[in-house]
Amino acid sequence: MRITRLSTHVVGTPWRNLTHVLVHTDEGLTGVGEARMLGHTDALLGYLAEAERNHVVGSDPFDTEDLVRRMKYGDYGRAGEIVMSGIACVEMACWDIVGKALGQPVWRLLGGKVRERIKAYANGWYTVERTPEAFHAAATKVVERGYRALKLDPFGDGHYELDRAETLRSVSLVEAVRDAIGPEADLLVEMHGRFNPATAIRLAGLLRPYDPGWIEEPCPPENPRALAKVAAHTDLPIATGERIHDRIEFRELFELQAVDVIQPDISHIGGIAETRKLAATAETHYVMVAPHNVGGPVLTAANLHLAACTPNFSIQEHFNDFADAAIKQVAPGLPEVVDGYFTLPREPGLGVRLDVEACARFPRQRAKFDLFAENWHLRDPERTASRDAAGA
């Protein structure tokens, strides 16, 4: 079996575009992969067009190790977000093809299941005004939907520091959410790399009474020692990793004992097997894995296959029950979250099928998402006032 061509289909929403890649073979089987890019969709499509002729066409989809190696190193330049995302789309599509050819779900090809269901947490649910009352009502809907875990970034457009008024406001939002979901549900706090270490440490102390399951990316990802400083001054678990694009770059985090939960994004770190290798390394450091996932049903399916066979998997992020729920129709077959858990995919391959006609109903948009803009959490550019506009 040989790969004959790639085709791409971009599904658009106001705040994110989802790039789907179909890998076609000479035996008629196709596989699908997906990546969500922030502001770099054209760059990803351009890379895929070059990689198609330079590396992909003519390859055997069963030989994913060789294909990933050639795509990563065959152009010599150091692979970053764009290249690793392109590799990931093609790699997960190859796993989809292999599973279909063998009549097996991908998780069985990766060593078999170690769990019967996969715990999920909701994100994208707090597209409301930044008041305790609004966040309380929105969080109540999440637990009513059956989720037993949720995540939020309560810090507005905070950057490096947070003034006293915003600190009190942000903590009040976390307090309201904990009150809404009760003591038994998991509350995860996202910081989006906003703060310097001193601010992150101070906020961790203020959040401690609400028992967050982790604080995520408290400092920007470029400086692991800054993160290690935070980890040394709080007993809250530290989570990070969504903006690291090569598993080798996690080495320093492990050596510094700066992280308790890693959050690789399958679609930005080279695909399913690369993430599985990283998870195995994390296991040797007693670090848990909770993959970052802002994708649609194809990428979510890939995450479920990884979760099924990964002993140190913790919990899976999911947006599409609250943000852009309609896009689930572009790839039918994904299990629904029931009582806070996904069931294992059972169909061959990834278990979802890209509906090209459905994709056309969600044309690409001028998606813009700035986490340092006022009201970014609304995930609606028309309702988000940028700092520049506010200052004009």
mmCIF file of N, CA and C in Angstrom, residues 179-303:
data_model
loop_
_atom_site.group_PDB
_atom_site.id
_atom_site.type_symbol
_atom_site.label_atom_id
_atom_site.label_comp_id
_atom_site.label_asym_id
_atom_site.label_seq_id
_atom_site.Cartn_x
_atom_site.Cartn_y
_atom_site.Cartn_z
ATOM 1 N N ASP A 179 -18.226 26.630 44.407
ATOM 2 C CA ASP A 179 -19.528 26.547 45.058
ATOM 3 C C ASP A 179 -20.559 25.886 44.150
ATOM 4 N N ALA A 180 -20.483 26.176 42.842
ATOM 5 C CA ALA A 180 -21.452 25.630 41.898
ATOM 6 C C ALA A 180 -21.283 24.135 41.692
ATOM 7 N N ILE A 181 -20.035 23.657 41.625
ATOM 8 C CA ILE A 181 -19.797 22.260 41.258
ATOM 9 C C ILE A 181 -19.663 21.349 42.475
ATOM 10 N N GLY A 182 -19.523 21.936 43.655
ATOM 11 C CA GLY A 182 -19.416 21.126 44.864
ATOM 12 C C GLY A 182 -18.013 20.619 45.102
ATOM 13 N N PRO A 183 -17.794 19.955 46.226
ATOM 14 C CA PRO A 183 -16.446 19.538 46.610
ATOM 15 C C PRO A 183 -15.926 18.310 45.876
ATOM 16 N N GLU A 184 -16.802 17.542 45.235
ATOM 17 C CA GLU A 184 -16.364 16.267 44.654
ATOM 18 C C GLU A 184 -15.900 16.390 43.209
ATOM 19 N N ALA A 185 -16.298 17.445 42.513
ATOM 20 C CA ALA A 185 -15.873 17.620 41.130
ATOM 21 C C ALA A 185 -14.480 18.238 41.074
ATOM 22 N N ASP A 186 -13.752 17.945 39.992
ATOM 23 C CA ASP A 186 -12.412 18.493 39.804
ATOM 24 C C ASP A 186 -12.501 19.894 39.213
ATOM 25 N N LEU A 187 -11.788 20.825 39.819
ATOM 26 C CA LEU A 187 -11.707 22.205 39.347
ATOM 27 C C LEU A 187 -10.259 22.456 38.949
ATOM 28 N N LEU A 188 -10.029 22.763 37.682
ATOM 29 C CA LEU A 188 -8.689 22.955 37.137
ATOM 30 C C LEU A 188 -8.533 24.420 36.748
ATOM 31 N N VAL A 189 -7.428 25.021 37.136
ATOM 32 C CA VAL A 189 -7.229 26.454 36.904
ATOM 33 C C VAL A 189 -6.133 26.665 35.872
ATOM 34 N N GLU A 190 -6.505 27.338 34.803
ATOM 35 C CA GLU A 190 -5.611 27.660 33.690
ATOM 36 C C GLU A 190 -5.041 29.055 33.886
ATOM 37 N N MET A 191 -3.727 29.207 33.627
ATOM 38 C CA MET A 191 -3.096 30.525 33.707
ATOM 39 C C MET A 191 -2.546 30.995 32.362
ATOM 40 N N HIS A 192 -2.492 30.129 31.366
ATOM 41 C CA HIS A 192 -2.093 30.495 30.007
ATOM 42 C C HIS A 192 -0.740 31.209 29.946
ATOM 43 N N GLY A 193 0.185 30.817 30.830
ATOM 44 C CA GLY A 193 1.522 31.392 30.788
ATOM 45 C C GLY A 193 1.544 32.884 31.050
ATOM 46 N N ARG A 194 0.606 33.378 31.838
ATOM 47 C CA ARG A 194 0.443 34.826 31.995
ATOM 48 C C ARG A 194 1.475 35.472 32.916
ATOM 49 N N PHE A 195 1.969 34.778 33.946
ATOM 50 C CA PHE A 195 2.516 35.473 35.106
ATOM 51 C C PHE A 195 4.009 35.253 35.300
ATOM 52 N N ASN A 196 4.615 36.212 35.975
ATOM 53 C CA ASN A 196 5.964 35.974 36.460
ATOM 54 C C ASN A 196 5.880 35.052 37.678
ATOM 55 N N PRO A 197 6.995 34.439 38.092
ATOM 56 C CA PRO A 197 6.916 33.458 39.174
ATOM 57 C C PRO A 197 6.326 34.008 40.465
ATOM 58 N N ALA A 198 6.683 35.235 40.848
ATOM 59 C CA ALA A 198 6.186 35.777 42.116
ATOM 60 C C ALA A 198 4.669 35.902 42.106
ATOM 61 N N THR A 199 4.119 36.385 40.994
ATOM 62 C CA THR A 199 2.669 36.518 40.899
ATOM 63 C C THR A 199 1.996 35.150 40.903
ATOM 64 N N ALA A 200 2.557 34.199 40.160
ATOM 65 C CA ALA A 200 1.981 32.851 40.114
ATOM 66 C C ALA A 200 1.968 32.209 41.494
ATOM 67 N N ILE A 201 3.052 32.391 42.249
ATOM 68 C CA ILE A 201 3.127 31.820 43.598
ATOM 69 C C ILE A 201 2.080 32.458 44.507
ATOM 70 N N ARG A 202 1.950 33.774 44.408
ATOM 71 C CA ARG A 202 0.953 34.466 45.244
ATOM 72 C C ARG A 202 -0.458 34.002 44.904
ATOM 73 N N LEU A 203 -0.756 33.865 43.613
ATOM 74 C CA LEU A 203 -2.087 33.418 43.201
ATOM 75 C C LEU A 203 -2.344 31.977 43.635
ATOM 76 N N ALA A 204 -1.334 31.138 43.552
ATOM 77 C CA ALA A 204 -1.499 29.750 43.994
ATOM 78 C C ALA A 204 -1.916 29.695 45.453
ATOM 79 N N GLY A 205 -1.320 30.545 46.274
ATOM 80 C CA GLY A 205 -1.698 30.578 47.680
ATOM 81 C C GLY A 205 -3.131 31.027 47.894
ATOM 82 N N LEU A 206 -3.570 32.014 47.108
ATOM 83 C CA LEU A 206 -4.943 32.506 47.234
ATOM 84 C C LEU A 206 -5.961 31.486 46.736
ATOM 85 N N LEU A 207 -5.556 30.649 45.777
ATOM 86 C CA LEU A 207 -6.469 29.649 45.212
ATOM 87 C C LEU A 207 -6.523 28.365 46.031
ATOM 88 N N ARG A 208 -5.567 28.171 46.910
ATOM 89 C CA ARG A 208 -5.461 26.908 47.644
ATOM 90 C C ARG A 208 -6.742 26.502 48.362
ATOM 91 N N PRO A 209 -7.517 27.423 48.971
ATOM 92 C CA PRO A 209 -8.743 27.009 49.676
ATOM 93 C C PRO A 209 -9.793 26.360 48.771
ATOM 94 N N TYR A 210 -9.683 26.554 47.454
ATOM 95 C CA TYR A 210 -10.694 26.019 46.542
ATOM 96 C C TYR A 210 -10.243 24.706 45.902
ATOM 97 N N ASP A 211 -9.102 24.206 46.359
ATOM 98 C CA ASP A 211 -8.606 22.865 46.029
ATOM 99 C C ASP A 211 -8.557 22.588 44.532
ATOM 100 N N PRO A 212 -7.858 23.417 43.763
ATOM 101 C CA PRO A 212 -7.731 23.114 42.340
ATOM 102 C C PRO A 212 -6.898 21.863 42.098
ATOM 103 N N GLY A 213 -7.301 21.093 41.092
ATOM 104 C CA GLY A 213 -6.568 19.875 40.764
ATOM 105 C C GLY A 213 -5.206 20.152 40.178
ATOM 106 N N TRP A 214 -5.038 21.329 39.562
ATOM 107 C CA TRP A 214 -3.733 21.796 39.119
ATOM 108 C C TRP A 214 -3.828 23.277 38.808
ATOM 109 N N ILE A 215 -2.670 23.935 38.747
ATOM 110 C CA ILE A 215 -2.572 25.238 38.101
ATOM 111 C C ILE A 215 -1.756 25.019 36.831
ATOM 112 N N GLU A 216 -2.280 25.532 35.737
ATOM 113 C CA GLU A 216 -1.747 25.199 34.415
ATOM 114 C C GLU A 216 -0.971 26.360 33.825
ATOM 115 N N GLU A 217 0.221 26.068 33.353
ATOM 116 C CA GLU A 217 1.094 27.024 32.676
ATOM 117 C C GLU A 217 1.135 28.356 33.438
ATOM 118 N N PRO A 218 1.565 28.347 34.688
ATOM 119 C CA PRO A 218 1.596 29.591 35.463
ATOM 120 C C PRO A 218 2.564 30.620 34.911
ATOM 121 N N CYS A 219 3.633 30.162 34.237
ATOM 122 C CA CYS A 219 4.623 31.048 33.628
ATOM 123 C C CYS A 219 4.734 30.741 32.135
ATOM 124 N N PRO A 220 5.254 31.672 31.349
ATOM 125 C CA PRO A 220 5.480 31.369 29.932
ATOM 126 C C PRO A 220 6.345 30.122 29.770
ATOM 127 N N PRO A 221 6.187 29.395 28.664
ATOM 128 C CA PRO A 221 6.824 28.078 28.539
ATOM 129 C C PRO A 221 8.302 28.109 28.205
ATOM 130 N N GLU A 222 8.851 29.278 27.885
ATOM 131 C CA GLU A 222 10.230 29.300 27.395
ATOM 132 C C GLU A 222 11.274 29.083 28.477
ATOM 133 N N ASN A 223 10.929 29.286 29.754
ATOM 134 C CA ASN A 223 11.914 29.267 30.828
ATOM 135 C C ASN A 223 11.529 28.218 31.876
ATOM 136 N N PRO A 224 12.011 26.989 31.743
ATOM 137 C CA PRO A 224 11.637 25.942 32.691
ATOM 138 C C PRO A 224 12.024 26.247 34.134
ATOM 139 N N ARG A 225 13.104 27.010 34.349
ATOM 140 C CA ARG A 225 13.523 27.302 35.720
ATOM 141 C C ARG A 225 12.545 28.247 36.423
ATOM 142 N N ALA A 226 11.879 29.108 35.669
ATOM 143 C CA ALA A 226 10.835 29.938 36.268
ATOM 144 C C ALA A 226 9.693 29.060 36.759
ATOM 145 N N LEU A 227 9.354 28.060 35.971
ATOM 146 C CA LEU A 227 8.300 27.131 36.384
ATOM 147 C C LEU A 227 8.734 26.325 37.601
ATOM 148 N N ALA A 228 9.999 25.938 37.633
ATOM 149 C CA ALA A 228 10.512 25.186 38.778
ATOM 150 C C ALA A 228 10.428 26.022 40.059
ATOM 151 N N LYS A 229 10.628 27.322 39.941
ATOM 152 C CA LYS A 229 10.507 28.196 41.112
ATOM 153 C C LYS A 229 9.081 28.166 41.658
ATOM 154 N N VAL A 230 8.104 28.226 40.764
ATOM 155 C CA VAL A 230 6.705 28.149 41.203
ATOM 156 C C VAL A 230 6.442 26.807 41.874
ATOM 157 N N ALA A 231 6.896 25.729 41.229
ATOM 158 C CA ALA A 231 6.660 24.388 41.769
ATOM 159 C C ALA A 231 7.257 24.228 43.171
ATOM 160 N N ALA A 232 8.371 24.904 43.414
ATOM 161 C CA ALA A 232 9.034 24.786 44.718
ATOM 162 C C ALA A 232 8.314 25.554 45.819
ATOM 163 N N HIS A 233 7.366 26.424 45.438
ATOM 164 C CA HIS A 233 6.716 27.277 46.429
ATOM 165 C C HIS A 233 5.209 27.058 46.533
ATOM 166 N N THR A 234 4.726 25.956 46.001
ATOM 167 C CA THR A 234 3.313 25.615 46.169
ATOM 168 C C THR A 234 3.173 24.103 46.219
ATOM 169 N N ASP A 235 2.149 23.625 46.951
ATOM 170 C CA ASP A 235 1.878 22.189 46.935
ATOM 171 C C ASP A 235 0.804 21.843 45.910
ATOM 172 N N LEU A 236 0.327 22.833 45.138
ATOM 173 C CA LEU A 236 -0.617 22.536 44.067
ATOM 174 C C LEU A 236 0.124 21.895 42.901
ATOM 175 N N PRO A 237 -0.446 20.880 42.271
ATOM 176 C CA PRO A 237 0.199 20.289 41.099
ATOM 177 C C PRO A 237 0.374 21.314 39.977
ATOM 178 N N ILE A 238 1.483 21.206 39.270
ATOM 179 C CA ILE A 238 1.789 22.077 38.143
ATOM 180 C C ILE A 238 1.572 21.297 36.856
ATOM 181 N N ALA A 239 0.822 21.894 35.929
ATOM 182 C CA ALA A 239 0.584 21.294 34.618
ATOM 183 C C ALA A 239 1.110 22.231 33.545
ATOM 184 N N THR A 240 1.693 21.672 32.488
ATOM 185 C CA THR A 240 2.177 22.487 31.376
ATOM 186 C C THR A 240 2.509 21.588 30.198
ATOM 187 N N GLY A 241 2.731 22.202 29.033
ATOM 188 C CA GLY A 241 3.237 21.427 27.903
ATOM 189 C C GLY A 241 2.545 21.634 26.578
ATOM 190 N N GLU A 242 1.438 22.354 26.521
ATOM 191 C CA GLU A 242 0.698 22.457 25.261
ATOM 192 C C GLU A 242 1.469 23.214 24.191
ATOM 193 N N ARG A 243 2.421 24.086 24.602
ATOM 194 C CA ARG A 243 3.190 24.862 23.628
ATOM 195 C C ARG A 243 4.618 24.365 23.478
ATOM 196 N N ILE A 244 4.833 23.114 23.815
ATOM 197 C CA ILE A 244 6.114 22.458 23.549
ATOM 198 C C ILE A 244 5.902 21.501 22.386
ATOM 199 N N HIS A 245 6.716 21.604 21.373
ATOM 200 C CA HIS A 245 6.421 20.939 20.108
ATOM 201 C C HIS A 245 7.358 19.781 19.778
ATOM 202 N N ASP A 246 8.228 19.431 20.696
ATOM 203 C CA ASP A 246 9.138 18.303 20.501
ATOM 204 C C ASP A 246 9.274 17.595 21.844
ATOM 205 N N ARG A 247 9.080 16.287 21.863
ATOM 206 C CA ARG A 247 9.124 15.571 23.137
ATOM 207 C C ARG A 247 10.480 15.688 23.810
ATOM 208 N N ILE A 248 11.532 15.905 23.048
ATOM 209 C CA ILE A 248 12.862 16.030 23.632
ATOM 210 C C ILE A 248 12.936 17.255 24.533
ATOM 211 N N GLU A 249 12.148 18.287 24.229
ATOM 212 C CA GLU A 249 12.199 19.527 24.996
ATOM 213 C C GLU A 249 11.541 19.407 26.374
ATOM 214 N N PHE A 250 10.896 18.300 26.650
ATOM 215 C CA PHE A 250 10.355 18.059 27.989
ATOM 216 C C PHE A 250 11.431 17.599 28.975
ATOM 217 N N ARG A 251 12.597 17.234 28.462
ATOM 218 C CA ARG A 251 13.641 16.653 29.311
ATOM 219 C C ARG A 251 13.967 17.551 30.495
ATOM 220 N N GLU A 252 14.162 18.857 30.249
ATOM 221 C CA GLU A 252 14.555 19.755 31.330
ATOM 222 C C GLU A 252 13.458 19.886 32.383
ATOM 223 N N LEU A 253 12.196 19.876 31.960
ATOM 224 C CA LEU A 253 11.100 19.936 32.922
ATOM 225 C C LEU A 253 11.143 18.740 33.868
ATOM 226 N N PHE A 254 11.412 17.570 33.311
ATOM 227 C CA PHE A 254 11.504 16.371 34.144
ATOM 228 C C PHE A 254 12.706 16.465 35.096
ATOM 229 N N GLU A 255 13.849 16.893 34.562
ATOM 230 C CA GLU A 255 15.060 16.952 35.377
ATOM 231 C C GLU A 255 14.919 17.949 36.525
ATOM 232 N N LEU A 256 14.211 19.050 36.287
ATOM 233 C CA LEU A 256 14.015 20.073 37.309
ATOM 234 C C LEU A 256 12.884 19.733 38.271
ATOM 235 N N GLN A 257 12.161 18.669 37.988
ATOM 236 C CA GLN A 257 10.963 18.320 38.754
ATOM 237 C C GLN A 257 10.020 19.526 38.846
ATOM 238 N N ALA A 258 9.840 20.162 37.681
ATOM 239 C CA ALA A 258 9.049 21.382 37.605
ATOM 240 C C ALA A 258 7.607 21.131 37.199
ATOM 241 N N VAL A 259 7.247 19.895 36.921
ATOM 242 C CA VAL A 259 5.918 19.615 36.394
ATOM 243 C C VAL A 259 5.389 18.318 36.993
ATOM 244 N N ASP A 260 4.090 18.297 37.270
ATOM 245 C CA ASP A 260 3.425 17.103 37.786
ATOM 246 C C ASP A 260 2.520 16.458 36.741
ATOM 247 N N VAL A 261 2.024 17.283 35.819
ATOM 248 C CA VAL A 261 1.137 16.815 34.749
ATOM 249 C C VAL A 261 1.605 17.447 33.451
ATOM 250 N N ILE A 262 1.940 16.636 32.456
ATOM 251 C CA ILE A 262 2.291 17.198 31.151
ATOM 252 C C ILE A 262 1.065 17.188 30.254
ATOM 253 N N GLN A 263 1.016 18.189 29.359
ATOM 254 C CA GLN A 263 -0.151 18.397 28.512
ATOM 255 C C GLN A 263 0.241 18.528 27.042
ATOM 256 N N PRO A 264 0.887 17.520 26.480
ATOM 257 C CA PRO A 264 1.229 17.616 25.061
ATOM 258 C C PRO A 264 -0.025 17.662 24.211
ATOM 259 N N ASP A 265 0.061 18.381 23.110
ATOM 260 C CA ASP A 265 -1.017 18.411 22.127
ATOM 261 C C ASP A 265 -0.627 17.472 20.994
ATOM 262 N N ILE A 266 -1.370 16.391 20.822
ATOM 263 C CA ILE A 266 -1.049 15.409 19.783
ATOM 264 C C ILE A 266 -0.853 16.071 18.435
ATOM 265 N N SER A 267 -1.654 17.091 18.154
ATOM 266 C CA SER A 267 -1.620 17.710 16.828
ATOM 267 C C SER A 267 -0.476 18.690 16.669
ATOM 268 N N HIS A 268 0.291 18.980 17.719
ATOM 269 C CA HIS A 268 1.417 19.898 17.612
ATOM 270 C C HIS A 268 2.751 19.259 17.957
ATOM 271 N N ILE A 269 2.756 18.003 18.329
ATOM 272 C CA ILE A 269 3.996 17.376 18.783
ATOM 273 C C ILE A 269 4.355 16.149 17.942
ATOM 274 N N GLY A 270 3.744 16.048 16.764
ATOM 275 C CA GLY A 270 4.157 15.002 15.840
ATOM 276 C C GLY A 270 3.265 13.793 15.764
ATOM 277 N N GLY A 271 2.160 13.781 16.514
ATOM 278 C CA GLY A 271 1.205 12.702 16.343
ATOM 279 C C GLY A 271 1.081 11.763 17.525
ATOM 280 N N ILE A 272 0.405 10.664 17.286
ATOM 281 C CA ILE A 272 0.033 9.729 18.342
ATOM 282 C C ILE A 272 1.253 9.011 18.913
ATOM 283 N N ALA A 273 2.101 8.472 18.048
ATOM 284 C CA ALA A 273 3.240 7.696 18.534
ATOM 285 C C ALA A 273 4.252 8.576 19.262
ATOM 286 N N GLU A 274 4.476 9.798 18.768
ATOM 287 C CA GLU A 274 5.389 10.701 19.455
ATOM 288 C C GLU A 274 4.868 11.021 20.856
ATOM 289 N N THR A 275 3.567 11.230 20.981
ATOM 290 C CA THR A 275 2.989 11.516 22.289
ATOM 291 C C THR A 275 3.071 10.299 23.190
ATOM 292 N N ARG A 276 2.880 9.124 22.615
ATOM 293 C CA ARG A 276 2.978 7.889 23.407
ATOM 294 C C ARG A 276 4.399 7.696 23.941
ATOM 295 N N LYS A 277 5.403 8.012 23.126
ATOM 296 C CA LYS A 277 6.787 7.919 23.591
ATOM 297 C C LYS A 277 7.043 8.905 24.730
ATOM 298 N N LEU A 278 6.528 10.115 24.585
ATOM 299 C CA LEU A 278 6.674 11.106 25.649
ATOM 300 C C LEU A 278 6.001 10.631 26.928
ATOM 301 N N ALA A 279 4.816 10.059 26.802
ATOM 302 C CA ALA A 279 4.102 9.562 27.981
ATOM 303 C C ALA A 279 4.907 8.486 28.695
ATOM 304 N N ALA A 280 5.585 7.635 27.936
ATOM 305 C CA ALA A 280 6.402 6.593 28.551
ATOM 306 C C ALA A 280 7.580 7.195 29.315
ATOM 307 N N THR A 281 8.176 8.233 28.768
ATOM 308 C CA THR A 281 9.250 8.925 29.482
ATOM 309 C C THR A 281 8.710 9.583 30.745
ATOM 310 N N ALA A 282 7.550 10.223 30.635
ATOM 311 C CA ALA A 282 6.935 10.855 31.803
ATOM 312 C C ALA A 282 6.672 9.828 32.897
ATOM 313 N N GLU A 283 6.278 8.647 32.510
ATOM 314 C CA GLU A 283 5.979 7.597 33.484
ATOM 315 C C GLU A 283 7.207 7.260 34.334
ATOM 316 N N THR A 284 8.389 7.320 33.725
ATOM 317 C CA THR A 284 9.602 7.023 34.484
ATOM 318 C C THR A 284 9.903 8.104 35.520
ATOM 319 N N HIS A 285 9.268 9.272 35.392
ATOM 320 C CA HIS A 285 9.424 10.363 36.366
ATOM 321 C C HIS A 285 8.175 10.512 37.235
ATOM 322 N N TYR A 286 7.257 9.556 37.138
ATOM 323 C CA TYR A 286 6.003 9.579 37.911
ATOM 324 C C TYR A 286 5.171 10.825 37.618
ATOM 325 N N VAL A 287 5.195 11.235 36.366
ATOM 326 C CA VAL A 287 4.441 12.394 35.897
ATOM 327 C C VAL A 287 3.234 11.908 35.097
ATOM 328 N N MET A 288 2.081 12.546 35.339
ATOM 329 C CA MET A 288 0.853 12.175 34.660
ATOM 330 C C MET A 288 0.728 12.905 33.324
ATOM 331 N N VAL A 289 -0.176 12.392 32.474
ATOM 332 C CA VAL A 289 -0.400 12.947 31.141
ATOM 333 C C VAL A 289 -1.869 13.331 30.995
ATOM 334 N N ALA A 290 -2.106 14.586 30.615
ATOM 335 C CA ALA A 290 -3.463 15.076 30.370
ATOM 336 C C ALA A 290 -3.421 15.887 29.081
ATOM 337 N N PRO A 291 -3.579 15.257 27.928
ATOM 338 C CA PRO A 291 -3.333 15.942 26.656
ATOM 339 C C PRO A 291 -4.196 17.185 26.443
ATOM 340 N N HIS A 292 -3.529 18.222 25.939
ATOM 341 C CA HIS A 292 -4.225 19.431 25.498
ATOM 342 C C HIS A 292 -5.030 19.109 24.242
ATOM 343 N N ASN A 293 -6.237 19.642 24.167
ATOM 344 C CA ASN A 293 -7.087 19.308 23.019
ATOM 345 C C ASN A 293 -8.107 20.413 22.793
ATOM 346 N N VAL A 294 -7.845 21.245 21.772
ATOM 347 C CA VAL A 294 -8.796 22.286 21.378
ATOM 348 C C VAL A 294 -9.367 21.940 20.004
ATOM 349 N N GLY A 295 -9.289 20.676 19.626
ATOM 350 C CA GLY A 295 -9.711 20.262 18.300
ATOM 351 C C GLY A 295 -11.152 19.825 18.232
ATOM 352 N N GLY A 296 -11.525 19.382 17.043
ATOM 353 C CA GLY A 296 -12.838 18.825 16.795
ATOM 354 C C GLY A 296 -12.851 17.331 17.023
ATOM 355 N N PRO A 297 -13.826 16.628 16.452
ATOM 356 C CA PRO A 297 -13.989 15.209 16.760
ATOM 357 C C PRO A 297 -12.851 14.312 16.291
ATOM 358 N N VAL A 298 -12.164 14.662 15.212
ATOM 359 C CA VAL A 298 -11.061 13.815 14.749
ATOM 360 C C VAL A 298 -9.921 13.846 15.757
ATOM 361 N N LEU A 299 -9.517 15.040 16.151
ATOM 362 C CA LEU A 299 -8.428 15.145 17.117
ATOM 363 C C LEU A 299 -8.825 14.578 18.474
ATOM 364 N N THR A 300 -10.068 14.794 18.877
ATOM 365 C CA THR A 300 -10.527 14.202 20.133
ATOM 366 C C THR A 300 -10.461 12.682 20.071
ATOM 367 N N ALA A 301 -10.849 12.106 18.945
ATOM 368 C CA ALA A 301 -10.764 10.649 18.782
ATOM 369 C C ALA A 301 -9.322 10.169 18.925
ATOM 370 N N ALA A 302 -8.380 10.867 18.313
ATOM 371 C CA ALA A 302 -6.975 10.477 18.434
ATOM 372 C C ALA A 302 -6.543 10.488 19.895
ATOM 373 N N ASN A 303 -6.990 11.489 20.639
ATOM 374 C CA ASN A 303 -6.674 11.557 22.059
ATOM 375 C C ASN A 303 -7.254 10.380 22.832
#
